[in-house]
Every structure is written in C-alpha cells, then in structure tokens.
Coordinates of C-alpha atoms and ligand atoms in Angstrom, one line a residue:
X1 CA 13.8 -4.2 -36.3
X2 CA 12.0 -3.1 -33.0
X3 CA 13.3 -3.9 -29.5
X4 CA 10.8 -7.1 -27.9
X5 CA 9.3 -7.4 -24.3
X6 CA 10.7 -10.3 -22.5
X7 CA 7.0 -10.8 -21.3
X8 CA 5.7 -10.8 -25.2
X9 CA 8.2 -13.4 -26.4
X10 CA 7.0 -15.8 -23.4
X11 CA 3.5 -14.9 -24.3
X12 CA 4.0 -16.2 -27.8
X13 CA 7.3 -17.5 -29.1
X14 CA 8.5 -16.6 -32.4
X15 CA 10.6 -19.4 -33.0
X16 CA 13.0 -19.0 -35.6
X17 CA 13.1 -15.1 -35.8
X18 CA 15.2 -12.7 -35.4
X19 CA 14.6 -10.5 -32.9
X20 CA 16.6 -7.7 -30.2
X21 CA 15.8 -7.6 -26.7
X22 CA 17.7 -5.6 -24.0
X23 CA 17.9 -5.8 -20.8
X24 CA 20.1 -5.9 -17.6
X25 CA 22.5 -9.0 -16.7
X26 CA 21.3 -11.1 -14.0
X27 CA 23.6 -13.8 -14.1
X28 CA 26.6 -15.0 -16.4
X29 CA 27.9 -18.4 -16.6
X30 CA 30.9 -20.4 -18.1
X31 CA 31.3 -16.9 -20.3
X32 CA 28.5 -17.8 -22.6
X33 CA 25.4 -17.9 -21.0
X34 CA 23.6 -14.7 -20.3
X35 CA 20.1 -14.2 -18.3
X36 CA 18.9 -11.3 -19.4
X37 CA 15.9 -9.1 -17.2
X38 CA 14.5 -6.0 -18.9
X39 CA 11.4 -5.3 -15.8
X40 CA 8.8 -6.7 -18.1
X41 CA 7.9 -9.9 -16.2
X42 CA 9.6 -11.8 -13.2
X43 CA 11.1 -14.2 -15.9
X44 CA 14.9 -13.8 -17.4
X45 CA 15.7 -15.1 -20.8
X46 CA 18.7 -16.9 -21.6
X47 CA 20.8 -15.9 -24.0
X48 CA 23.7 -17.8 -25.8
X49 CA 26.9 -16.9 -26.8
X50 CA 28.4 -19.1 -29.6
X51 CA 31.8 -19.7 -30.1
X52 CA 32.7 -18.1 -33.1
X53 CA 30.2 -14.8 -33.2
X54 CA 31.6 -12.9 -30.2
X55 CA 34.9 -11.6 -29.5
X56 CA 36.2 -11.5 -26.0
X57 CA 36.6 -8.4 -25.4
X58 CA 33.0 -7.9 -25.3
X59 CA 32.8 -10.9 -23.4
X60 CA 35.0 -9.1 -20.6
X61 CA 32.4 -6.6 -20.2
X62 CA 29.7 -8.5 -19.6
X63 CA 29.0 -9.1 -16.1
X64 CA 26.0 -9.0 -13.7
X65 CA 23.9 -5.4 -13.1
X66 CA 25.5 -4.3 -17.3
X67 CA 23.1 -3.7 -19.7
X68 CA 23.0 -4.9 -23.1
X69 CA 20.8 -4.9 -26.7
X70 CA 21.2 -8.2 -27.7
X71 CA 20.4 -9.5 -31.6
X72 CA 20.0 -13.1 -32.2
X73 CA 17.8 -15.9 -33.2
X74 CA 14.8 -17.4 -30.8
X75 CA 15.6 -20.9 -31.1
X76 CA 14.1 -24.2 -28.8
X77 CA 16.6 -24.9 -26.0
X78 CA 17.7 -28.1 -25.7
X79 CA 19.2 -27.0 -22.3
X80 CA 17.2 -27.5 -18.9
X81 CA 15.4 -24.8 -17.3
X82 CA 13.8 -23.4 -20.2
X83 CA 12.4 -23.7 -23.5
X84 CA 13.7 -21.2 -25.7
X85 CA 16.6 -19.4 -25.4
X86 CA 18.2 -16.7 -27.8
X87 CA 21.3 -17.7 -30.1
X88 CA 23.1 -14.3 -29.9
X89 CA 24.1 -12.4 -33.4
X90 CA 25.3 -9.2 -32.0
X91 CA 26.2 -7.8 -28.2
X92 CA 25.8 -4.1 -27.9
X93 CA 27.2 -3.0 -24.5
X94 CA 24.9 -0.3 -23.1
X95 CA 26.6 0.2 -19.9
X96 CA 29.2 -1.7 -18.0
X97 CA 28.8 -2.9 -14.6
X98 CA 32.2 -3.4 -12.0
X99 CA 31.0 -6.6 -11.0
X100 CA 32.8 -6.5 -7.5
X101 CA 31.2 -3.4 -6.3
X102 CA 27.8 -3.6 -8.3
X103 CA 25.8 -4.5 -4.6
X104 CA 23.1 -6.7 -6.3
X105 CA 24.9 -10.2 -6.7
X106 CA 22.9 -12.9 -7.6
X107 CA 22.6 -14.2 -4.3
X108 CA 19.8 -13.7 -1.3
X109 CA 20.1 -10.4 0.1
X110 CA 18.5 -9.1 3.4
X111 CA 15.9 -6.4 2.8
X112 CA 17.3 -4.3 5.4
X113 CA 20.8 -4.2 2.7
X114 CA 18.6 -3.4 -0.1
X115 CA 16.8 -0.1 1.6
X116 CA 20.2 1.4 1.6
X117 CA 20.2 -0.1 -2.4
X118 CA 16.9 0.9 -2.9
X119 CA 17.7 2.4 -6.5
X120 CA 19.4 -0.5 -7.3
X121 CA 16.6 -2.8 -5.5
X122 CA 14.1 -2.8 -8.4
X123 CA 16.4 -4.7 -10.0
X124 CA 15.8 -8.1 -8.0
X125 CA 12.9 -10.7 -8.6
X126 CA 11.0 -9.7 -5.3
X127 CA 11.2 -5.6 -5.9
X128 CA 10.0 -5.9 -9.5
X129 CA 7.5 -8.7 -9.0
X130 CA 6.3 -5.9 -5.6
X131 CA 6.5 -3.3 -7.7
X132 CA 4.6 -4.1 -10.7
X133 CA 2.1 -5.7 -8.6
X134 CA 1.9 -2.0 -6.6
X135 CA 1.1 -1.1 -10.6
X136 CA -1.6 -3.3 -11.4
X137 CA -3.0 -2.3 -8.2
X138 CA -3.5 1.4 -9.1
X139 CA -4.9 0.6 -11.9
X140 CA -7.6 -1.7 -10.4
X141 CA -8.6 0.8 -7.7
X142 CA -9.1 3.4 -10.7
X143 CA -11.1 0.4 -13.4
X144 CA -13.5 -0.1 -10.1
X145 CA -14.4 3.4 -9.2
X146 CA -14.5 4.3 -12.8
X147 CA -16.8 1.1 -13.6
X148 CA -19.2 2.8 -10.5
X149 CA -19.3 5.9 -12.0
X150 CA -17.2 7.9 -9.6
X151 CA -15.3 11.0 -10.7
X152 CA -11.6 11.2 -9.6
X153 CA -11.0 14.1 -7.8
X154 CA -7.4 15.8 -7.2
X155 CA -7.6 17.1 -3.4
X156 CA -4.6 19.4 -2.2
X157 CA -1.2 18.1 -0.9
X158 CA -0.9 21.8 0.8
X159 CA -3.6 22.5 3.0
X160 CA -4.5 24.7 5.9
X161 CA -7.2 22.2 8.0
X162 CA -6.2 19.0 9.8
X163 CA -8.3 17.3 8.8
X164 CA -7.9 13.9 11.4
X165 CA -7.9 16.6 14.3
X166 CA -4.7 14.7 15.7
X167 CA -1.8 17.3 15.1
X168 CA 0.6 15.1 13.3
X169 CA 1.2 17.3 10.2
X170 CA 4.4 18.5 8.4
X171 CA 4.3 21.8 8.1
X172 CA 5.0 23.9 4.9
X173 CA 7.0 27.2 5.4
X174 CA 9.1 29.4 3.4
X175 CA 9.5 31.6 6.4
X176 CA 13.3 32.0 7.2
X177 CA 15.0 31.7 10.2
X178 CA 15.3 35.0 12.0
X179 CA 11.4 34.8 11.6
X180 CA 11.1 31.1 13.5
X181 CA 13.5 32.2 16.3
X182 CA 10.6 34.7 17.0
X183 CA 8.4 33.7 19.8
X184 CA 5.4 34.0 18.4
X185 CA 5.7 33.5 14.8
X186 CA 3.7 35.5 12.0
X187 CA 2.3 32.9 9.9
X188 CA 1.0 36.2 7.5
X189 CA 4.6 36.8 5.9
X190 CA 4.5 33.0 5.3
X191 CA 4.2 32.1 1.9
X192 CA 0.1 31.5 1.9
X193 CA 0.1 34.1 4.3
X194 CA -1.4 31.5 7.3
X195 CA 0.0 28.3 8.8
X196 CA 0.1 25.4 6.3
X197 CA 0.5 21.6 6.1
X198 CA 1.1 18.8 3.9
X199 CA -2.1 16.8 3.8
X200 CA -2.8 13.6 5.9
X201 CA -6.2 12.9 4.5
X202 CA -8.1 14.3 1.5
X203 CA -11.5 13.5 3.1
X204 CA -12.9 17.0 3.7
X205 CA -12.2 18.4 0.3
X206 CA -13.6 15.1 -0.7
X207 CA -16.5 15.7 1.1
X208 CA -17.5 18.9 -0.3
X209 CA -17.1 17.6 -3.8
X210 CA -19.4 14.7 -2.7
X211 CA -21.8 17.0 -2.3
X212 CA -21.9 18.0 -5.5
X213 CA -20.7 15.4 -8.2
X214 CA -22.3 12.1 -6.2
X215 CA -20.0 10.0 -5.9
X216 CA -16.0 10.6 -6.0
X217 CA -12.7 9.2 -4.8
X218 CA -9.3 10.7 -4.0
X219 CA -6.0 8.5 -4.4
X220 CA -3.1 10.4 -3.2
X221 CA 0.2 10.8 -1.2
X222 CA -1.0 11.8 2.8
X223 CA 1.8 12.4 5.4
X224 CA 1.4 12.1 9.3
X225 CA 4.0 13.0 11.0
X226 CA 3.5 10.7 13.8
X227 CA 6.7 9.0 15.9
X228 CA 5.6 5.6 15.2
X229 CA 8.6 3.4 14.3
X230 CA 5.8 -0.4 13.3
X231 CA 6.4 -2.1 9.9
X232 CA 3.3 -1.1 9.2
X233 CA 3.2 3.0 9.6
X234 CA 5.0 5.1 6.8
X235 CA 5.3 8.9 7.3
X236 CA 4.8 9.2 3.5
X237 CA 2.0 6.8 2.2
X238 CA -0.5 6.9 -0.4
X239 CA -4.3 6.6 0.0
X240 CA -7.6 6.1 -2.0
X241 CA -10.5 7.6 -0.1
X242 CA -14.1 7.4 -1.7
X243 CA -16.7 9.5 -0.4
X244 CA -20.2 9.2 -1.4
X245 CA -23.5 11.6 -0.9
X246 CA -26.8 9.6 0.3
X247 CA -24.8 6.4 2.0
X248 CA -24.8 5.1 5.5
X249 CA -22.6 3.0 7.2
X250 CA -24.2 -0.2 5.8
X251 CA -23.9 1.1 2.5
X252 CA -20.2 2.2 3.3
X253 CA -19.2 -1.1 4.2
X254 CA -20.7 -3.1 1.5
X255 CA -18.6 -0.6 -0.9
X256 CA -15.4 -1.3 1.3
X257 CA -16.2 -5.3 1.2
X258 CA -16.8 -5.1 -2.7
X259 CA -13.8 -2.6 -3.8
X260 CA -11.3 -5.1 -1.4
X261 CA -12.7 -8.2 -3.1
X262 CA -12.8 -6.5 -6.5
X263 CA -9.3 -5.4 -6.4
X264 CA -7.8 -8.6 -5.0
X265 CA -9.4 -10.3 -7.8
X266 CA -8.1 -7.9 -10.2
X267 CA -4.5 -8.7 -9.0
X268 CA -5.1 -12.4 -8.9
X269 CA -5.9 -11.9 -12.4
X270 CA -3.6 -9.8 -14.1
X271 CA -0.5 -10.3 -12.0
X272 CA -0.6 -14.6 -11.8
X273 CA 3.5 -15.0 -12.5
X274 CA 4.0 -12.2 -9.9
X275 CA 1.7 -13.6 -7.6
X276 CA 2.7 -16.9 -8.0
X277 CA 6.8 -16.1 -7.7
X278 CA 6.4 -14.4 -4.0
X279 CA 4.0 -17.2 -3.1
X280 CA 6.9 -19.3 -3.6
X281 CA 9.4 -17.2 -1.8
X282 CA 6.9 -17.2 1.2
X283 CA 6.7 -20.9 1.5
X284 CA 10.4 -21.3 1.4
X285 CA 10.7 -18.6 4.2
X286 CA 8.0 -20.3 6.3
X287 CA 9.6 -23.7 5.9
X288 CA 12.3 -22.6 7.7
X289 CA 10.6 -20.8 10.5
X290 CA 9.4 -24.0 13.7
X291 CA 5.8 -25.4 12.8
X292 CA 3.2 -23.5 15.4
X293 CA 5.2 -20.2 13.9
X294 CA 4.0 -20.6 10.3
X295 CA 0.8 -19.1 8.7
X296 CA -2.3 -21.5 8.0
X297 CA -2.8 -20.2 4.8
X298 CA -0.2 -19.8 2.3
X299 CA -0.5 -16.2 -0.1
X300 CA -2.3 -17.3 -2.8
X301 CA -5.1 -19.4 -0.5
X302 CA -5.1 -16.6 1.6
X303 CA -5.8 -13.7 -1.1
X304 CA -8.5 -16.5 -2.3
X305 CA -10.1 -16.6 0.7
X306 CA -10.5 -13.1 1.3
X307 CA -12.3 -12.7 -2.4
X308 CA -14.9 -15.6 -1.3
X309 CA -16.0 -15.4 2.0
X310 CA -17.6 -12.9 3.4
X311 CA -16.6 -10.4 6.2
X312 CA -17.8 -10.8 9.6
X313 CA -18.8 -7.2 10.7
X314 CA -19.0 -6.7 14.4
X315 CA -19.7 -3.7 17.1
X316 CA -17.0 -2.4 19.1
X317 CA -19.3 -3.3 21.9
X318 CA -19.4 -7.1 21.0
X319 CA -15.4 -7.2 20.0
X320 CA -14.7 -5.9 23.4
X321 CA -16.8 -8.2 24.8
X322 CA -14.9 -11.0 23.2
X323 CA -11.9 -9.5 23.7
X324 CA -12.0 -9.0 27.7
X325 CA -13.5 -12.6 28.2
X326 CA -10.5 -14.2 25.9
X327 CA -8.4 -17.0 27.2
X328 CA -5.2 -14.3 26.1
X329 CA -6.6 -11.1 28.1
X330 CA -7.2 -13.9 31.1
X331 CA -3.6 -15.4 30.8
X332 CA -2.2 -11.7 30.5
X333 CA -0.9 -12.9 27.2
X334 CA -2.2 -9.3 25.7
X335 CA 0.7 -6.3 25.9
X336 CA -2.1 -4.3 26.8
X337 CA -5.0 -5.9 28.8
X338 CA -8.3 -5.2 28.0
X339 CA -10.8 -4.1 31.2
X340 CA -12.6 -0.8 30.2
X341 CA -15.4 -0.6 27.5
X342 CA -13.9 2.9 25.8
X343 CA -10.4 2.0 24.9
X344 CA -8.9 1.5 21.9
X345 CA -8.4 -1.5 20.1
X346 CA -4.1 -2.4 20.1
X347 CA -3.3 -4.0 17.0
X348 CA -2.7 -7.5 18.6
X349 CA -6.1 -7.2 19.6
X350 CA -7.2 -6.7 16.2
X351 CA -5.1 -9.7 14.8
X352 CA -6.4 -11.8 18.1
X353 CA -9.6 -11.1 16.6
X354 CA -9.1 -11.8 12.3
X355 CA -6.7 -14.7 13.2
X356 CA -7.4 -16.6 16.0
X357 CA -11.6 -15.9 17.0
X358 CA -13.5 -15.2 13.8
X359 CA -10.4 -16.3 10.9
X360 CA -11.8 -14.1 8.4
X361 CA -11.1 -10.6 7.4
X362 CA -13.6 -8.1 9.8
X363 CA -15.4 -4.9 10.1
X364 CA -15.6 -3.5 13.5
X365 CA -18.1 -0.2 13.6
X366 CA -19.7 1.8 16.0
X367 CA -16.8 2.9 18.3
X368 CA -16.6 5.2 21.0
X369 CA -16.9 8.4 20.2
X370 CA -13.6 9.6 22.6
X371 CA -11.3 7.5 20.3
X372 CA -12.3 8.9 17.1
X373 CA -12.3 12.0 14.4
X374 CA -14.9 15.2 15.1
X375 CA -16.2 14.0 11.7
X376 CA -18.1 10.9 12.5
X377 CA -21.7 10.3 12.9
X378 CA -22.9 10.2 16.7
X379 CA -25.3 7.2 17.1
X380 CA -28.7 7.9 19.5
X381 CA -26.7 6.6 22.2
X382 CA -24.5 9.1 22.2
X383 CA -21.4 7.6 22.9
X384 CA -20.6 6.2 20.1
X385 CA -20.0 7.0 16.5
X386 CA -20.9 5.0 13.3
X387 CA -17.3 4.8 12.1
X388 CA -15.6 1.5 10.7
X389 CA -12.6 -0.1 10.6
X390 CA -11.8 -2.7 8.2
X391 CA -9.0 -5.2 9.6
X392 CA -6.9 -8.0 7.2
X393 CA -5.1 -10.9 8.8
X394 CA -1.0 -10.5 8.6
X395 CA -2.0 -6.8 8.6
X396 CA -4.6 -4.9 11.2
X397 CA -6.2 -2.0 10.2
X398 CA -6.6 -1.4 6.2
X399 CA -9.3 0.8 6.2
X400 CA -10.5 3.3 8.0
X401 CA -14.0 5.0 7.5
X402 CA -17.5 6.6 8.9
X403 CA -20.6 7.5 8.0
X404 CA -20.5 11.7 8.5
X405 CA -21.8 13.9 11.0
X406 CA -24.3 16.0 8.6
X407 CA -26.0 17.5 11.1
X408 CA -24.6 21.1 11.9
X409 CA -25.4 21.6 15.7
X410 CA -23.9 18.0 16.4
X411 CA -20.7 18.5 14.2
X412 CA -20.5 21.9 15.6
X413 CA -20.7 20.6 19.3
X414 CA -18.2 17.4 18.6
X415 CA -15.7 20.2 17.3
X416 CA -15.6 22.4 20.4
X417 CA -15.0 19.3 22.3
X418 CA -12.3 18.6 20.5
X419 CA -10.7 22.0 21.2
X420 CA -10.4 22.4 16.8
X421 CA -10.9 25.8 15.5
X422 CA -14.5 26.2 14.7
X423 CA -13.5 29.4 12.5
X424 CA -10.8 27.0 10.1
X425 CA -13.5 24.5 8.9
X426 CA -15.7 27.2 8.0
X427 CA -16.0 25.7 4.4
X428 CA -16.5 22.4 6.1
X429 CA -19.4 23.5 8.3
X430 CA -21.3 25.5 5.2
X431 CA -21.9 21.7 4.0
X432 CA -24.0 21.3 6.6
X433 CA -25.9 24.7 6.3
X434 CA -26.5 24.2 2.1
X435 CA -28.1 21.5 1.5
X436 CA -26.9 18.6 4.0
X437 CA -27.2 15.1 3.1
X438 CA -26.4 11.8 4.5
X439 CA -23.0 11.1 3.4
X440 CA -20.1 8.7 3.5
X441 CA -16.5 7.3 2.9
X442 CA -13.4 5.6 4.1
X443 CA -9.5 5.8 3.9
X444 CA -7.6 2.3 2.8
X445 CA -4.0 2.4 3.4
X446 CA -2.5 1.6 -0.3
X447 CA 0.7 0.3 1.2
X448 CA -0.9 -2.0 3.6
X449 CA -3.3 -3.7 0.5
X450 CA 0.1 -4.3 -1.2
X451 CA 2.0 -5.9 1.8
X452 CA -1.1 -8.0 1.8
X453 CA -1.6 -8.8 -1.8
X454 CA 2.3 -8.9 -1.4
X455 CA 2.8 -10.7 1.5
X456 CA 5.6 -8.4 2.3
X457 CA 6.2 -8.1 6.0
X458 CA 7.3 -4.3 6.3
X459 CA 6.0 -1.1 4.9
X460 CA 9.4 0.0 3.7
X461 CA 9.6 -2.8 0.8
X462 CA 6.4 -1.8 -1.2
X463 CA 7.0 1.9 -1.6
X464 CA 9.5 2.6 -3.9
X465 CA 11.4 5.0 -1.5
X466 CA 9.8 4.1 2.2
X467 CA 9.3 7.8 4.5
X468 CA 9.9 7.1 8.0
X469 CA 11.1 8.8 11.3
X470 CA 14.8 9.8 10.7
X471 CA 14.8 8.3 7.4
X472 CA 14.6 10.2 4.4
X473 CA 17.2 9.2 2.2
X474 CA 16.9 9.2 -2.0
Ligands
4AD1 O1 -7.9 5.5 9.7 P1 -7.3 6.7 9.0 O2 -6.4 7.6 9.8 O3 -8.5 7.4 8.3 C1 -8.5 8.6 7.6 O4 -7.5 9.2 7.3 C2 -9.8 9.0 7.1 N1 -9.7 10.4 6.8 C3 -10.2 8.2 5.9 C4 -11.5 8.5 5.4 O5 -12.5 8.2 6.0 N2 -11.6 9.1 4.2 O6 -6.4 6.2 7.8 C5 -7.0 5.4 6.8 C6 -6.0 4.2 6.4 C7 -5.7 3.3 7.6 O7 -6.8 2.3 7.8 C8 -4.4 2.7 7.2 O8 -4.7 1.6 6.3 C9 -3.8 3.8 6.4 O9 -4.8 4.7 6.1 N3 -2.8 4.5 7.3 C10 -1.4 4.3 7.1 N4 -0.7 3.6 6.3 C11 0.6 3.7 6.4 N5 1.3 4.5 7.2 C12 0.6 5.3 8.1 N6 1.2 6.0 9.0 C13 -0.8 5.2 8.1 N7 -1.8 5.8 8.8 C14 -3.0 5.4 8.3
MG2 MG1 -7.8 4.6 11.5

C-alpha cells in the first residue's frame, strides 16, 4: 500500500479504505485525537485512536512537531469540524518530538519568533500556505513566458559589470588576507584574475541574448548590498527579468500589465485554499486594528481587482504635478516634501499615489534621466528617460523597467556621465555597433509579488531564509 497526499484524500474521499498517510503532529487531544499535517495542503486530517488498537506507550510519544505513518480506515466523522476522519490501525513513530522544547506550539506565534525558527517555521498554516503559494508562483511566471514563446536564459550569479551602475555589490574573492591588507589590491591573483561580484541584475547578459533569440527572460537570485533596513528590501532576493528585441516602452508595459494580471490569476486559480486561509488571517488581524487604520479591500478583492481593472499609467511629469499640489505635501504630511521637478519619488509618495489619488495599481514612466540607470532610453527632450516603474498598493515599487538606449553615441555619452568604465561594458556597447535594435525589458521583485499575492507585511516571511543587513543566519 502506497503512502496518500492529505490534499488527494480531500480531493476525493475514499471512504471505507484503507489507506497510510504520514505526516507531522499538529495537535493532540484527550490522547486520542491526532491532526495530522504532511505540507500538502493547509488542511490537517484527524486521526482517531480507538481504545483497544493502540498501546500506551506509543501513545506517550505522540505529541506536537513528532512524525508519524499512520494505517487506518477513512471513515465519515460523526465529530464536528470535519467530515472524514481516519480510524487508526497502526502508529509508526518516525521521530519523536520533546513537546516542551519543540518551539512551534499550537498557539499564535509572532513572526519576529519564527525568523529565529525559521526551519521549523514551514511547519505552521501561514509559512506553508506562503510558501507553496511562492511555488505556484514560479511556476506561473515560467507557464506565461513559455506560452509567449520566450526562451529561459541562465545569466551569471558571478559577474564582473555592475550592471545598475549604483555600487551596491558583494564582492567575490578568494584572495587571502595579507593580500587585502595591501593598499592597492591586485585583483589579477584573484581567482578570475579581475574584480568580481555577485550579480544584482541579469539584464545586460539578458540583453545580449535578446539580441539574438527574440524574446527571453531571466529568473534568478540578485543581491544588492545596499544598507537599507524597510520590510520591503532583501539583500538576497530573486527576480524575473524579460527582455525583448523590437519593443518600446508601450509595448514594455502592456507585457508588464498582462504578465502581473496573468500571474495573479494563475495563483487565484491554482492556490484557492491557500489564498482563501491568509485571507482569513488578514481579516482577523484588521479587525483588531481602529477602523480608519484598516485596508478598503480585503486580499482576495484586492488580488481581484488588480486582475480586472486596468492600470492607470502616468508621466513622472504629471505624478509630480499631482504630488506637489496634494492636500498631504500642503499639510507637510509627506516625510519628504515634494518642491523640485527632478527628485525621486519616496515610497509614501508612491502609495499616496496607488491608494489614496488614482486607487488602482500604476505605471509611472518617463523619469528624469539624473535618477536613473546609464541604460535607459533618453527621450527628445533630453532630460528624461523612457523608463517605468510599476507600483502595487500595500507594496510600492514591483517592477522596474525601460525601454534601452540602442543608440551607441547616446549610451556611450550617458556612461561617461555616470563616471562607469567605458572599457568594462565593452561587450555591452558591441550590441549597439552589430546590428542595434529597439529593445526592452523590466525587473519585478519576486518577493514583493508574493507579499502581495500574500498579503504578508515584511520581506523576511516569504523567502524561505530572508538576507538582510547583519542577518545571515541558516
Ligand atoms: O528597479 P530595479 O533596481 O531594476 C533593475 O534591477 C533592472 N535591471 C530591471 C530590468 O529592467 N531588467 O529592480 C527591479 C525590481 C524592483 O522593482 C523591486 O521589485 C525589486 O526588483 N527589488 C528588490 N526586491 C527586494 N529587495 C531589494 N533590495 C530589491 N531591490 C529591487
Ligand atoms: Mg527600481
């Protein structure tokens, strides 16, 4: 007899068979009732101990976090709360549990508790419903670029460029450390023989690939090194980043618009229990928070809404506009007030703008050229750039994107600007020497979809093992 999926016996209920599940304890009460988890679907299944089959000794080692193969019948329960529950034949004790120290009671825990648990964490409702959701989500991003036609390309963790120009990369060094306490250090004994870095962005190596194979996508771990401490920023974090030959920026967002949507959709979908379970956790949570705290929309609305109505798409120019002349920048309500065209958007400007002006998800493009990469395409005007940004209510920023400088005096111009080694994006600028084409792409943050999709409120709970300044343990 083969071991069952929890998930497949409530998808169809053998009633009257035999069958073995196992699992890990998630409760035991009055010494005969077990509710059994095995990771295959939110749900537990109860399972019965009658009187006479089981000895007690067994029944000693049974507590919460053990793990168990359990033989029995599936029978209808005539007990609340369920209906089916299994009459237990056989116990096998995988592994015991002390039930005193094993940290994961079945009681609320703060998420702060269960980082410093986080291998044990998977084993609550909200991890596993989080983390099979983060799953599903994979595999939707891959289904929708594979449905398009794109090829999947494998860009380099290692890599010698920066490619976002900003300087916030880990570097990668075997060198010892009589060689570092040198003043100037010779990156040509180092392992690759120059200065290298663990990736923040795959989009240049993207981009040449673009330029040959049409249409591709890259969907890996970047790292920034940056000191920001938000519930939003991880210094480890995985990202998808299409890049397509002949698109511009319209074309760039209706791709960004339709993968969001599609992908949503796909979750909605596939993950309904999942969903459904941390929309319930979220209402409870907001009921206890005062009234003008909680959100309009509750998760599942708000996931709906975002799949059916359309995003407003803006320019920097206007948003400023709307920004400076708001009730909050008049009131000083804003951290940072808003008074010259050219500065960056805060993230409460952002949210001021998705959920209090327009109420729907928006698309902000052509920004100034100052605040953004030497890669983007400079409009006529010359001070700005045809980039995009893509920002979710609860959230900010989820994408990031541009249409590309392909013209080689212009790129080569905005990268002496910047002060970036011409010489180190050699590769980079022979795109635009053989055979140049309009091209485009974007970045979306993985981890900020799935605190969406989610409704998770930091970072650190939808990565399995959060990265972040002076935190690297596990
Ligand atoms: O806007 P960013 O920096 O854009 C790029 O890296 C481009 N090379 C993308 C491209 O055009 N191919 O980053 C893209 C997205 C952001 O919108 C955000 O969602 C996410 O990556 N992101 C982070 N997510 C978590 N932690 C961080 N520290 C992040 N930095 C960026
Ligand atoms: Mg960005």
């Amino acid at each position: 007899m083969d071991l069952i999926k929890i998930k497949d016996i409530y998808r169809s209920p053998n009633y009257n068979s035999k069958i073995i599940v196992a699992g890990w304890v998630r409760a035991f009460r009055g010494n005969r009732f077990i509710e059994l988890n095995d990771g295959s679907t939110i749900q537990n299944i109860q399972c019965v101990i009658t009187d006479s089959k089981t000895d007690n000794k067994i029944i000693k080692k049974i507590n919460v976090g053990s793990s168990l193969k359990i033989q029995g019948n599936l029978i209808e329960s005539i007990g609340k709360g369920q209906t089916f529950e299994i009459e237990i034949i056989d116990i096998d004790i995988l592994g015991e549990s002390d039930p005193d120290k094993y940290p994961i009671q079945p009681k609320k825990h703060s998420f702060e508790f269960l980082r410093e648990q986080a291998h044990l964490r998977i084993r609550t409702s909200t991890f596993s419903a989080v983390m099979r959701i983060r799953s599903k989500l994979a595999f939707g991003v891959h289904q929708f670029f594979n449905e398009k036609g794109f090829n999947y390309v494998h860009t380099p963790i290692i890599t010698s460029s920066d490619a976002e120009g900003a300087g916030e990369m880990f570097q990668v060094t075997t060198l010892n450390n009589n060689q570092k306490e040198k003043k100037e250090i010779d990156y040509s004994e180092d392992f690759f023989g120059k200065k290298t870095s663990l990736t923040v962005s795959g989009q240049l190596e993207a981009e040449t690939y673009a330029l040959g194979l049409g249409d591709v996508y890259t969907f890996g771990p970047t790292f920034r090194a940056e000191n920001s401490n938000t519930s939003r920023h991880a210094s480890e974090f995985w990202m998808i980043e299409p890049e397509m030959a002949f698109y511009d920026l319209n074309d760039n967002m209706d791709l960004a618009e339709s993968f969001l949507k599609y992908v949503l959709k796909y979750i909605m979908d596939t993950c309904k229990e999942d969903i459904k379970f941390l929309d319930e956790r979220l209402l409870k949570e907001q009921s206890q928070k005062p009234k003008n705290e909680r959100d309009e929309l509750n998760l599942i609305d708000k996931i709906n809404f975002t799949i059916n109505n359309e995003f407003t798409r803006i320019s920097y120019s206007d948003a400023f506009e709307i920004l400076k002349n708001s009730n909050y920048n008049k009131k000083k309500k804003f951290n940072y007030l808003i008074s010259e065209w050219g500065c960056d958007f805060q993230s409460e400007h952002e949210r001021f703008l998705v959920e209090k002006h327009f109420k729907s998800p928006v698309i902000i493009f052509d920004y100034p050229s100052k605040i953004k990469a030497f890669y983007m395409r400079l409009n006529d005007d010359e001070k700005t750039v045809r980039a995009m940004d893509v920002l979710f209510p609860g959230i900010g920023e989820i994408i990031g994107g541009s249409q590309r400088e392909e013209r080689l005096d212009i790129l080569k111009k905005r990268i002496n600007e910047m002060g970036i080694d011409e010489k180190e994006l050699w590769w980079y600028l022979d795109l635009r020497k053989y055979g140049t084409v309009p091209h485009s792409g974007f970045g979306l943050g993985f981890e900020r979809l799935i605190m969406f999709c989610t409704g998770m409120q930091n970072i650190r709970d939808v990565i399995p093992y959060p990265r972040t300044p002076k935190n690297a343990s596990f």
